[in-house]
C-alpha positions as YAML, in Angstrom:
chain: A
units: angstrom
residues:
- id: 1
  name: MET
  ca: [107.82, 40.73, -100.72]
- id: 2
  name: PRO
  ca: [111.26, 40.10, -102.28]
- id: 3
  name: ASN
  ca: [112.88, 36.70, -101.78]
- id: 4
  name: ILE
  ca: [115.79, 38.18, -99.84]
- id: 5
  name: VAL
  ca: [113.39, 39.61, -97.25]
- id: 6
  name: LYS
  ca: [111.51, 36.31, -97.00]
- id: 7
  name: ASP
  ca: [114.80, 34.47, -96.59]
- id: 8
  name: LEU
  ca: [115.91, 36.88, -93.87]
- id: 9
  name: ILE
  ca: [112.66, 36.39, -91.96]
- id: 10
  name: ILE
  ca: [113.02, 32.61, -92.18]
- id: 11
  name: LEU
  ca: [116.66, 32.92, -91.11]
- id: 12
  name: LEU
  ca: [115.59, 34.90, -88.04]
- id: 13
  name: LYS
  ca: [112.91, 32.34, -87.19]
- id: 14
  name: GLY
  ca: [115.53, 29.60, -87.51]
- id: 15
  name: GLY
  ca: [117.78, 31.62, -85.20]
- id: 16
  name: ALA
  ca: [115.00, 31.77, -82.64]
- id: 17
  name: MET
  ca: [114.56, 28.00, -82.94]
- id: 18
  name: GLY
  ca: [118.29, 27.45, -82.40]
- id: 19
  name: ALA
  ca: [118.38, 29.77, -79.40]
- id: 20
  name: ALA
  ca: [115.34, 28.02, -77.93]
- id: 21
  name: ASN
  ca: [117.02, 24.63, -78.21]
- id: 22
  name: VAL
  ca: [119.84, 25.85, -75.96]
- id: 23
  name: ILE
  ca: [117.45, 26.94, -73.21]
- id: 24
  name: PRO
  ca: [116.34, 24.07, -70.93]
- id: 25
  name: GLY
  ca: [112.61, 23.46, -71.11]
- id: 26
  name: VAL
  ca: [112.08, 25.34, -74.36]
- id: 27
  name: SER
  ca: [111.70, 23.54, -77.67]
- id: 28
  name: GLY
  ca: [112.68, 24.69, -81.12]
- id: 29
  name: GLY
  ca: [109.49, 23.03, -82.33]
- id: 30
  name: THR
  ca: [107.46, 25.25, -80.02]
- id: 31
  name: VAL
  ca: [109.16, 28.31, -81.48]
- id: 32
  name: ALA
  ca: [108.50, 27.01, -84.99]
- id: 33
  name: PHE
  ca: [104.82, 26.65, -84.10]
- id: 34
  name: LEU
  ca: [104.63, 30.12, -82.54]
- id: 35
  name: THR
  ca: [106.36, 31.75, -85.52]
- id: 36
  name: GLY
  ca: [104.06, 30.02, -88.00]
- id: 37
  name: ILE
  ca: [106.60, 27.81, -89.79]
- id: 38
  name: TYR
  ca: [105.89, 24.50, -88.07]
- id: 39
  name: GLU
  ca: [103.65, 23.04, -90.77]
- id: 40
  name: ARG
  ca: [106.00, 24.08, -93.59]
- id: 41
  name: LEU
  ca: [108.95, 22.60, -91.68]
- id: 42
  name: ILE
  ca: [107.14, 19.29, -91.14]
- id: 43
  name: ASN
  ca: [106.07, 19.15, -94.79]
- id: 44
  name: SER
  ca: [109.65, 19.84, -95.92]
- id: 45
  name: ILE
  ca: [110.98, 17.05, -93.74]
- id: 46
  name: LYS
  ca: [108.21, 14.65, -94.85]
- id: 47
  name: SER
  ca: [108.91, 15.35, -98.53]
- id: 48
  name: PHE
  ca: [112.43, 13.92, -98.20]
- id: 49
  name: ASP
  ca: [111.45, 10.44, -99.37]
- id: 50
  name: ILE
  ca: [112.67, 7.80, -101.83]
- id: 51
  name: ASN
  ca: [111.51, 9.93, -104.77]
- id: 52
  name: ALA
  ca: [113.57, 12.86, -103.50]
- id: 53
  name: VAL
  ca: [116.61, 10.62, -103.17]
- id: 54
  name: LYS
  ca: [116.10, 9.38, -106.73]
- id: 55
  name: LEU
  ca: [115.98, 12.97, -108.00]
- id: 56
  name: LEU
  ca: [119.19, 13.72, -106.12]
- id: 57
  name: LEU
  ca: [120.96, 10.63, -107.44]
- id: 58
  name: LYS
  ca: [119.94, 11.57, -110.99]
- id: 59
  name: PHE
  ca: [121.42, 15.06, -110.36]
- id: 60
  name: LYS
  ca: [118.04, 16.70, -110.93]
- id: 61
  name: ILE
  ca: [118.95, 19.33, -108.39]
- id: 62
  name: LYS
  ca: [116.29, 21.86, -109.39]
- id: 63
  name: GLU
  ca: [113.47, 19.33, -109.04]
- id: 64
  name: PHE
  ca: [114.97, 17.98, -105.80]
- id: 65
  name: SER
  ca: [115.25, 21.48, -104.39]
- id: 66
  name: LYS
  ca: [111.66, 22.28, -105.23]
- id: 67
  name: LYS
  ca: [110.34, 18.96, -103.90]
- id: 68
  name: ILE
  ca: [111.88, 19.32, -100.45]
- id: 69
  name: ASP
  ca: [111.76, 23.15, -100.23]
- id: 70
  name: LEU
  ca: [115.55, 23.20, -99.95]
- id: 71
  name: ARG
  ca: [115.89, 26.99, -99.78]
- id: 72
  name: PHE
  ca: [113.61, 27.04, -96.72]
- id: 73
  name: ILE
  ca: [115.50, 24.21, -95.04]
- id: 74
  name: ILE
  ca: [118.87, 25.87, -95.69]
- id: 75
  name: MET
  ca: [117.67, 29.16, -94.17]
- id: 76
  name: ILE
  ca: [116.29, 27.37, -91.10]
- id: 77
  name: VAL
  ca: [119.50, 25.38, -90.57]
- id: 78
  name: ILE
  ca: [121.77, 28.43, -90.98]
- id: 79
  name: GLY
  ca: [119.56, 30.43, -88.63]
- id: 80
  name: ALA
  ca: [119.47, 27.62, -86.07]
- id: 81
  name: LEU
  ca: [123.25, 27.27, -86.15]
- id: 82
  name: ILE
  ca: [123.66, 31.00, -85.63]
- id: 83
  name: GLY
  ca: [121.09, 30.89, -82.82]
- id: 84
  name: VAL
  ca: [122.92, 28.08, -81.05]
- id: 85
  name: LEU
  ca: [126.22, 29.93, -81.28]
...
């Protein structure tokens, strides 16, 4: 599957998470679990550690991006923002 399609799917899942956060009693985390991205999301968040910060401060953007799965995080955040709006 091409990257653009994968990114679009992740964007839509992020949108569902954002929309869920607006609805009382529904969690974005629950939507992440139901859509199958929960573990990847948790791993991305966990990977942002002191080593990631060091990579960023040394301007090793490519390594930093790969370490924290930045493309995934960006798609989720954009989708969530769109979902909230």
